[in-house]
C-alpha cells in the first residue's frame, strides 16, 4: 500500500494520548524526536505481558518462566527481522546511551592507545560524544571532529580528509536530532571500512522514521532507541558484527551474562546475552517488538513519505513568519525543525506554546557542540511524526503567531 492510500486519521486513532487536552486545548504533540507516542497495541502488549506472562527470563523451568523467555527472545527475533540482521547479533538494552557506552567500554577501551583518534561529526548527540571523551581520557586517544556545511549537511570532503590513518573509530548519527540532516551512512561506512575504521552509527532518529536495513548500511555497530520508535521507555538495541561481539569482554557483570561462576573466575555467556547482565526490561522488549511490528504494518517507506509531506508544509508556513530562522536545511532531511525567532527566547516561545496545547522542545537538545557552531544558546524544535496532521500544523502556526505577538 502506498502512503497516499493510507487512512492517516485511522492511524492517528491508534494513539490514545493524542486525544488528550492540555491546558484546555487539544494536544498538538510536536516533540517526537524527544520520545515517540505509543500506539495502543504497544501499551496492550506490555500490559498483557504483566497481566498474563510475568516471570523472569532464562532462569525458571515453570510455565510462566518459559513464556516470559519466549516473549523476550521473540521480541529479539522480531527486531532482528525488522532491521535485517541476525538475532544473535542483537543486544537488547535501555537505549542508545547504553549502546554507545557498551561499544566504548567493551570494544574501544581495551583497543585504543595514545596516538589513536576517534572521529565524530559536529552534529552528534552527547550520547555519541561523551562516551568517546571518557575513553579518550583513559586511553590517551584524541577526539577529532568532522565539520558541517552551512546548510547542516556533513561536509563529505572534510569527513574523508579527517579519516586519517590514526582514526580507529567513526561515530556518526544516521539522522541529526537537531538539524534533521539524513547522513549517507552506507557510503560513509564503506569508505571507513576501506580505511580500516570501525563505524558506529547512532540510529536513534532514523529508526522511527525510515526503513533501516542495518545489513545494507555495512557499519560495524548500529544503535537504536526503542522509545522513539513507539516502544516503551528504557528500551533499545545495539547491533554489532559477530566478530566484534565475540571479541568483546562483558561491560557489566552479574546474573544472566555468565555460564559458570567460581570464586577463582567466571565463564561468560555467549553474545548477545553476555552483554545483558541482570534482569532485563522484559515487558519493555515485548512492547518494542510490538512497536516494530506496528511500524512494519504501516510500512516505514510510507511513514517517511507522510512525514516528508508534513515537513514540507510546516517548513513553508514557518518561513512566512518574520524573523524566523530554521537551522538545518540539508536536501536530505527528516521532519525535525529547529528554529529561532529574532527578539524572542526559545524557552518563552515553548512555554507559551504549551499553554496553547502545543508541545515543542526548547533547549540545546543534548548537542552543545552543534549549538555552539550554530551560534545560538538554544533553539525551539518542532519534531513531527506520521501521526501528526496538516490541521495540527496550521494550529501550531496560528499559536506561534499569537505567542510571538505576546512576546513583542
Ligand atoms: N542519539 C540521538 C541522535 C538522540 O536523539 C537521542 C535521544 O534524544 C539519543 C542518542 C539518546 O537516546 P536515549 O536517551 O534513549 O539513550
Coordinates of C-alpha atoms and ligand atoms in Angstrom, one line a residue:
X1 CA 0.0 0.0 0.0
X2 CA 1.3 3.5 -0.8
X3 CA 1.4 6.4 1.6
X4 CA -1.4 8.1 -0.3
X5 CA -3.7 5.1 0.2
X6 CA -3.3 5.0 4.0
X7 CA -6.0 6.5 6.1
X8 CA -3.8 8.5 8.4
X9 CA -6.8 9.6 10.5
X10 CA -7.3 5.9 11.4
X11 CA -3.6 5.5 12.1
X12 CA -3.7 8.5 14.5
X13 CA -6.6 7.0 16.3
X14 CA -4.3 4.2 17.4
X15 CA -2.6 6.7 19.8
X16 CA -4.8 7.2 22.9
X17 CA -2.7 10.1 24.2
X18 CA -3.4 12.2 21.1
X19 CA -7.0 12.5 22.3
X20 CA -5.8 14.4 25.3
X21 CA -6.3 18.1 26.0
X22 CA -3.6 20.2 27.6
X23 CA -4.4 23.5 29.3
X24 CA -7.9 23.1 27.9
X25 CA -6.6 22.9 24.3
X26 CA -6.3 19.8 22.1
X27 CA -2.8 18.4 22.5
X28 CA -0.5 19.0 19.5
X29 CA 2.5 16.8 20.1
X30 CA 5.5 18.0 18.1
X31 CA 8.2 16.5 20.3
X32 CA 8.5 13.1 18.8
X33 CA 12.3 13.4 18.4
X34 CA 12.4 13.5 22.2
X35 CA 10.2 10.5 22.6
X36 CA 7.6 9.0 20.3
X37 CA 4.0 8.4 21.4
X38 CA 2.8 4.8 21.9
X39 CA 0.1 3.1 19.8
X40 CA -2.5 1.1 21.8
X41 CA -1.0 -2.2 20.6
X42 CA 2.3 -1.4 22.4
X43 CA 0.6 -0.4 25.6
X44 CA -1.5 -3.5 25.4
X45 CA 1.4 -5.8 24.6
X46 CA 3.2 -4.5 27.7
X47 CA 0.2 -4.7 29.9
X48 CA -0.6 -8.2 28.6
X49 CA 2.9 -9.4 29.5
X50 CA 2.4 -8.2 33.1
X51 CA -1.2 -9.5 33.2
X52 CA -0.5 -13.0 32.0
X53 CA 3.1 -13.9 31.5
X54 CA 5.2 -12.0 34.0
X55 CA 8.2 -14.0 35.2
X56 CA 11.9 -13.7 34.9
X57 CA 13.7 -14.9 31.8
X58 CA 16.2 -17.7 31.3
X59 CA 16.0 -18.8 34.9
X60 CA 12.8 -20.7 35.6
X61 CA 11.6 -24.0 34.3
X62 CA 8.0 -23.2 35.2
X63 CA 5.4 -22.3 32.6
X64 CA 5.5 -18.6 33.1
X65 CA 9.3 -18.5 33.1
X66 CA 9.2 -20.3 29.7
X67 CA 6.5 -17.9 28.4
X68 CA 8.5 -14.8 29.5
X69 CA 11.7 -16.2 27.9
X70 CA 9.8 -16.9 24.7
X71 CA 8.3 -13.4 24.7
X72 CA 11.6 -11.8 25.3
X73 CA 13.5 -13.8 22.7
X74 CA 10.6 -13.5 20.4
X75 CA 10.9 -9.7 20.6
X76 CA 14.6 -10.0 19.8
X77 CA 13.7 -12.1 16.7
X78 CA 11.1 -9.6 15.6
X79 CA 13.5 -6.7 15.9
X80 CA 16.2 -8.7 14.0
X81 CA 13.8 -9.3 11.1
X82 CA 12.8 -5.6 11.2
X83 CA 16.4 -4.4 10.9
X84 CA 17.5 -7.2 8.5
X85 CA 20.1 -8.6 11.0
X86 CA 20.7 -11.8 12.9
X87 CA 19.1 -12.2 16.3
X88 CA 22.3 -13.4 17.9
X89 CA 24.0 -10.2 16.9
X90 CA 21.3 -8.0 18.6
X91 CA 21.9 -6.8 22.2
X92 CA 18.7 -5.6 23.9
X93 CA 19.4 -2.7 26.2
X94 CA 18.0 0.5 27.6
X95 CA 18.6 2.7 24.6
X96 CA 21.3 4.4 22.5
X97 CA 23.1 5.8 25.5
X98 CA 23.7 2.4 26.9
X99 CA 24.6 1.0 23.5
X100 CA 27.2 3.7 22.9
X101 CA 28.7 3.1 26.3
X102 CA 28.8 -0.6 25.7
X103 CA 30.8 -0.1 22.5
X104 CA 33.0 2.5 24.1
X105 CA 33.9 0.5 27.2
X106 CA 33.8 -3.0 25.8
X107 CA 35.2 -2.6 22.3
X108 CA 37.2 0.7 22.3
X109 CA 38.7 0.8 25.8
X110 CA 40.8 -2.3 25.5
X111 CA 42.0 -1.4 22.0
X112 CA 42.7 2.3 21.9
X113 CA 46.1 3.7 22.8
X114 CA 48.0 7.0 22.6
X115 CA 48.3 8.1 19.0
X116 CA 44.8 6.8 18.1
X117 CA 41.9 9.0 17.2
X118 CA 38.1 8.8 17.4
X119 CA 36.3 10.8 14.8
X120 CA 32.8 12.1 15.4
X121 CA 30.8 14.7 13.5
X122 CA 29.8 18.2 14.7
X123 CA 26.1 17.2 14.7
X124 CA 26.4 14.3 17.3
X125 CA 24.1 13.9 20.3
X126 CA 26.0 13.9 23.6
X127 CA 25.4 10.1 23.6
X128 CA 27.8 9.8 20.7
X129 CA 30.4 12.3 22.1
X130 CA 30.8 11.9 25.9
X131 CA 31.4 8.1 26.0
X132 CA 34.3 8.7 23.5
X133 CA 35.7 11.5 25.6
X134 CA 35.7 9.2 28.6
X135 CA 37.5 6.5 26.6
X136 CA 39.9 9.1 25.1
X137 CA 40.8 10.3 28.6
X138 CA 41.5 6.7 29.7
X139 CA 43.5 5.6 26.7
X140 CA 45.3 8.7 25.6
X141 CA 43.4 8.7 22.3
X142 CA 42.2 12.0 20.9
X143 CA 38.7 13.1 19.7
X144 CA 38.5 14.6 16.2
X145 CA 35.6 16.5 14.7
X146 CA 34.2 16.3 11.2
X147 CA 32.6 19.7 10.4
X148 CA 29.4 20.6 8.6
X149 CA 28.4 22.7 5.6
X150 CA 26.3 25.9 6.3
X151 CA 23.1 24.0 5.5
X152 CA 23.8 21.5 8.2
X153 CA 24.8 18.7 6.0
X154 CA 28.0 16.8 6.6
X155 CA 31.0 18.1 4.6
X156 CA 31.8 14.8 3.0
X157 CA 35.2 16.1 1.6
X158 CA 36.2 17.2 5.1
X159 CA 35.0 13.9 6.5
X160 CA 37.1 12.0 4.1
X161 CA 40.1 14.2 4.8
X162 CA 39.6 13.6 8.5
X163 CA 39.7 9.8 8.1
X164 CA 43.5 9.8 8.6
X165 CA 45.4 6.6 9.5
X166 CA 45.3 7.2 13.2
X167 CA 41.5 7.2 13.2
X168 CA 40.2 3.9 14.7
X169 CA 36.5 4.7 15.2
X170 CA 34.0 6.8 13.4
X171 CA 30.9 7.8 15.4
X172 CA 28.1 9.2 13.3
X173 CA 24.4 10.0 13.6
X174 CA 22.2 8.4 10.9
X175 CA 19.9 11.4 11.3
X176 CA 20.6 14.6 13.3
X177 CA 18.2 15.2 16.2
X178 CA 18.6 19.0 15.8
X179 CA 19.1 19.6 12.1
X180 CA 17.1 16.7 10.7
X181 CA 20.0 16.0 8.3
X182 CA 20.0 12.5 6.9
X183 CA 23.6 11.3 6.5
X184 CA 24.6 9.0 3.6
X185 CA 25.7 6.4 6.1
X186 CA 26.1 3.5 3.7
X187 CA 28.6 5.3 1.5
X188 CA 30.4 6.7 4.6
X189 CA 30.7 3.3 6.3
X190 CA 32.0 1.8 3.1
X191 CA 34.7 4.5 2.9
X192 CA 35.5 3.9 6.6
X193 CA 35.8 0.2 6.2
X194 CA 38.2 0.7 3.2
X195 CA 40.4 2.6 5.6
X196 CA 40.1 0.1 8.4
X197 CA 38.0 2.4 10.5
X198 CA 35.3 0.9 12.7
X199 CA 31.9 2.7 12.2
X200 CA 29.4 3.2 15.0
X201 CA 26.1 4.6 13.8
X202 CA 23.6 6.3 16.1
X203 CA 20.3 5.4 14.6
X204 CA 18.1 6.9 17.2
X205 CA 16.4 9.4 14.9
X206 CA 16.4 7.2 11.8
X207 CA 14.8 4.0 13.1
X208 CA 11.4 5.7 13.9
X209 CA 11.2 7.5 10.5
X210 CA 12.6 5.5 7.6
X211 CA 13.3 1.9 6.5
X212 CA 16.6 0.9 8.2
X213 CA 18.4 -2.1 6.7
X214 CA 21.4 -2.4 9.0
X215 CA 23.0 -5.2 6.9
X216 CA 22.9 -2.9 3.8
X217 CA 24.4 0.0 5.7
X218 CA 27.6 -2.0 6.2
X219 CA 28.5 -0.4 9.6
X220 CA 30.2 -2.2 12.4
X221 CA 27.8 -1.1 15.2
X222 CA 24.3 0.4 15.0
X223 CA 22.3 1.7 18.0
X224 CA 18.6 2.5 18.2
X225 CA 16.4 3.9 20.9
X226 CA 13.1 2.0 21.3
X227 CA 11.1 4.7 22.9
X228 CA 11.5 6.9 19.9
X229 CA 10.1 4.1 17.7
X230 CA 6.9 3.9 19.7
X231 CA 8.2 1.4 22.2
X232 CA 8.4 1.7 25.9
X233 CA 10.9 4.0 27.6
X234 CA 14.1 2.3 28.7
X235 CA 14.3 0.1 25.6
X236 CA 16.7 0.0 22.7
X237 CA 19.2 -2.1 21.0
X238 CA 22.8 -2.5 19.8
X239 CA 23.6 -4.4 16.7
X240 CA 27.3 -5.4 16.2
X241 CA 29.1 -7.6 13.8
X242 CA 29.5 -11.1 15.2
X243 CA 33.3 -10.9 15.2
X244 CA 33.2 -7.8 17.3
X245 CA 30.7 -9.2 19.8
X246 CA 32.7 -12.4 20.1
X247 CA 35.9 -10.5 20.9
X248 CA 34.3 -8.0 23.4
X249 CA 34.6 -8.6 27.1
X250 CA 31.5 -8.0 29.3
X251 CA 30.6 -4.4 30.1
X252 CA 28.5 -5.2 33.2
X253 CA 28.8 -8.3 35.4
X254 CA 26.1 -10.2 37.2
X255 CA 23.4 -12.7 36.5
X256 CA 22.3 -13.8 33.0
X257 CA 25.7 -12.9 31.4
X258 CA 27.6 -15.9 32.8
X259 CA 27.8 -19.6 32.1
X260 CA 29.6 -20.5 35.3
X261 CA 30.9 -18.6 38.3
X262 CA 33.6 -19.7 40.7
X263 CA 35.5 -17.5 43.1
X264 CA 38.6 -18.2 41.0
X265 CA 36.9 -16.8 37.9
X266 CA 33.8 -16.9 35.8
X267 CA 33.0 -18.2 32.3
X268 CA 30.9 -15.7 30.4
X269 CA 27.8 -16.3 28.4
X270 CA 27.9 -16.1 24.6
X271 CA 26.8 -12.9 22.8
X272 CA 24.3 -11.3 22.9
X273 CA 23.4 -12.5 26.5
X274 CA 27.0 -11.7 27.6
X275 CA 26.0 -8.0 27.4
X276 CA 22.6 -8.3 29.1
X277 CA 23.6 -8.6 32.8
X278 CA 20.8 -8.7 35.3
X279 CA 17.1 -8.9 34.8
X280 CA 16.3 -7.1 31.6
X281 CA 13.4 -4.9 30.8
X282 CA 11.3 -7.9 29.6
X283 CA 8.0 -6.1 29.3
X284 CA 9.8 -3.2 27.6
X285 CA 11.3 -5.5 25.0
X286 CA 8.0 -7.1 24.3
X287 CA 6.5 -3.7 23.8
X288 CA 9.3 -2.7 21.5
X289 CA 8.7 -5.9 19.4
X290 CA 5.1 -4.8 19.1
X291 CA 6.2 -1.3 18.1
X292 CA 8.4 -2.6 15.3
X293 CA 5.5 -4.9 14.1
X294 CA 3.2 -1.8 14.2
X295 CA 5.7 0.3 12.1
X296 CA 6.1 -2.6 9.6
X297 CA 2.3 -2.9 9.2
X298 CA 2.2 0.7 8.1
X299 CA 5.5 0.5 6.3
X300 CA 8.4 2.8 7.1
X301 CA 8.6 3.9 3.5
X302 CA 5.0 5.1 3.8
X303 CA 5.8 6.8 7.2
X304 CA 8.8 8.5 5.6
X305 CA 6.7 9.8 2.7
X306 CA 4.0 11.0 5.1
X307 CA 6.5 12.8 7.3
X308 CA 8.1 14.5 4.2
X309 CA 4.7 15.9 3.3
X310 CA 4.2 17.2 6.8
X311 CA 7.8 18.6 6.9
X312 CA 7.3 20.5 3.6
X313 CA 4.0 22.0 4.9
X314 CA 5.4 23.1 8.3
X315 CA 8.6 24.5 6.7
X316 CA 6.7 26.5 4.2
X317 CA 4.4 28.0 6.8
X318 CA 7.2 28.7 9.3
X319 CA 9.3 30.6 6.8
X320 CA 6.4 33.0 6.3
X321 CA 6.9 34.2 9.9
X322 CA 9.0 37.4 10.1
X323 CA 12.3 37.0 11.8
X324 CA 12.1 33.2 12.0
X325 CA 15.3 31.2 11.1
X326 CA 15.4 27.4 10.5
X327 CA 18.6 25.6 11.5
X328 CA 19.2 22.7 9.2
X329 CA 18.2 22.9 5.5
X330 CA 20.0 20.0 4.1
X331 CA 18.4 18.5 1.0
X332 CA 18.0 15.1 2.7
X333 CA 16.2 16.0 5.9
X334 CA 13.9 14.3 8.3
X335 CA 10.8 16.0 9.9
X336 CA 12.8 17.8 12.6
X337 CA 12.6 21.6 12.5
X338 CA 14.8 23.7 14.8
X339 CA 14.1 27.4 14.7
X340 CA 14.5 30.7 16.5
X341 CA 12.6 33.9 16.2
X342 CA 14.6 37.2 16.4
X343 CA 14.0 39.0 19.6
X344 CA 12.4 36.1 21.5
X345 CA 13.8 33.4 23.7
X346 CA 13.0 29.8 22.7
X347 CA 12.0 28.9 26.3
X348 CA 9.5 31.7 26.3
X349 CA 8.1 30.5 23.0
X350 CA 7.9 26.9 24.1
X351 CA 6.3 27.9 27.4
X352 CA 3.6 30.0 25.7
X353 CA 3.1 27.4 23.0
X354 CA 2.5 24.8 25.8
X355 CA -0.4 27.0 27.1
X356 CA -1.8 26.7 23.5
X357 CA -1.6 22.9 23.8
X358 CA 1.5 22.7 21.6
X359 CA 4.4 20.6 22.9
X360 CA 7.7 21.6 21.3
X361 CA 11.2 21.3 22.8
X362 CA 13.3 24.2 23.7
X363 CA 17.0 24.0 24.7
X364 CA 20.2 22.6 23.5
X365 CA 18.9 19.2 22.6
X366 CA 21.9 17.3 24.1
X367 CA 24.0 18.7 21.3
X368 CA 26.0 21.6 22.9
X369 CA 28.9 21.5 20.3
X370 CA 26.3 21.8 17.5
X371 CA 24.5 24.7 19.1
X372 CA 27.9 26.4 19.7
X373 CA 28.6 26.1 15.9
X374 CA 25.1 27.4 15.1
X375 CA 25.9 30.4 17.3
X376 CA 22.8 30.2 19.3
X377 CA 22.2 29.5 23.0
X378 CA 19.1 27.5 22.5
X379 CA 16.5 26.7 19.7
X380 CA 12.9 25.6 19.6
X381 CA 12.4 22.3 18.0
X382 CA 9.2 21.0 16.4
X383 CA 9.6 17.4 15.5
X384 CA 6.9 15.7 13.6
X385 CA 5.7 12.1 13.2
X386 CA 3.3 10.3 10.9
X387 CA 0.5 10.6 13.5
X388 CA 0.6 14.4 13.2
X389 CA -1.8 16.2 10.8
X390 CA -1.8 19.1 8.5
X391 CA -4.5 20.7 10.7
X392 CA -2.2 20.5 13.6
X393 CA 0.5 22.3 11.6
X394 CA -2.0 25.1 10.8
X395 CA -2.9 25.3 14.5
X396 CA 0.7 25.4 15.5
X397 CA 1.5 28.2 13.1
X398 CA -1.5 30.2 14.4
X399 CA -0.4 29.6 18.0
X400 CA 3.2 30.6 17.1
X401 CA 2.0 33.8 15.5
X402 CA -0.1 34.5 18.6
X403 CA 2.7 33.9 21.2
X404 CA 5.2 35.8 19.1
X405 CA 2.8 38.7 19.2
X406 CA 2.6 38.4 23.0
X407 CA 6.4 38.5 23.2
X408 CA 6.5 41.7 21.2
Ligands
LIG1 N1 21.2 10.0 19.9 C1 20.3 10.8 19.4 C2 20.5 11.3 18.0 C3 19.2 11.1 20.1 O1 18.3 12.0 19.6 C4 19.0 10.6 21.4 C5 17.8 11.0 22.2 O2 17.4 12.1 22.4 C6 20.0 9.7 21.9 C7 21.1 9.5 21.1 C8 19.9 9.1 23.3 O3 18.8 8.2 23.4 P1 18.5 7.6 24.8 O4 18.5 8.7 25.8 O5 17.2 7.0 24.6 O6 19.5 6.6 25.1

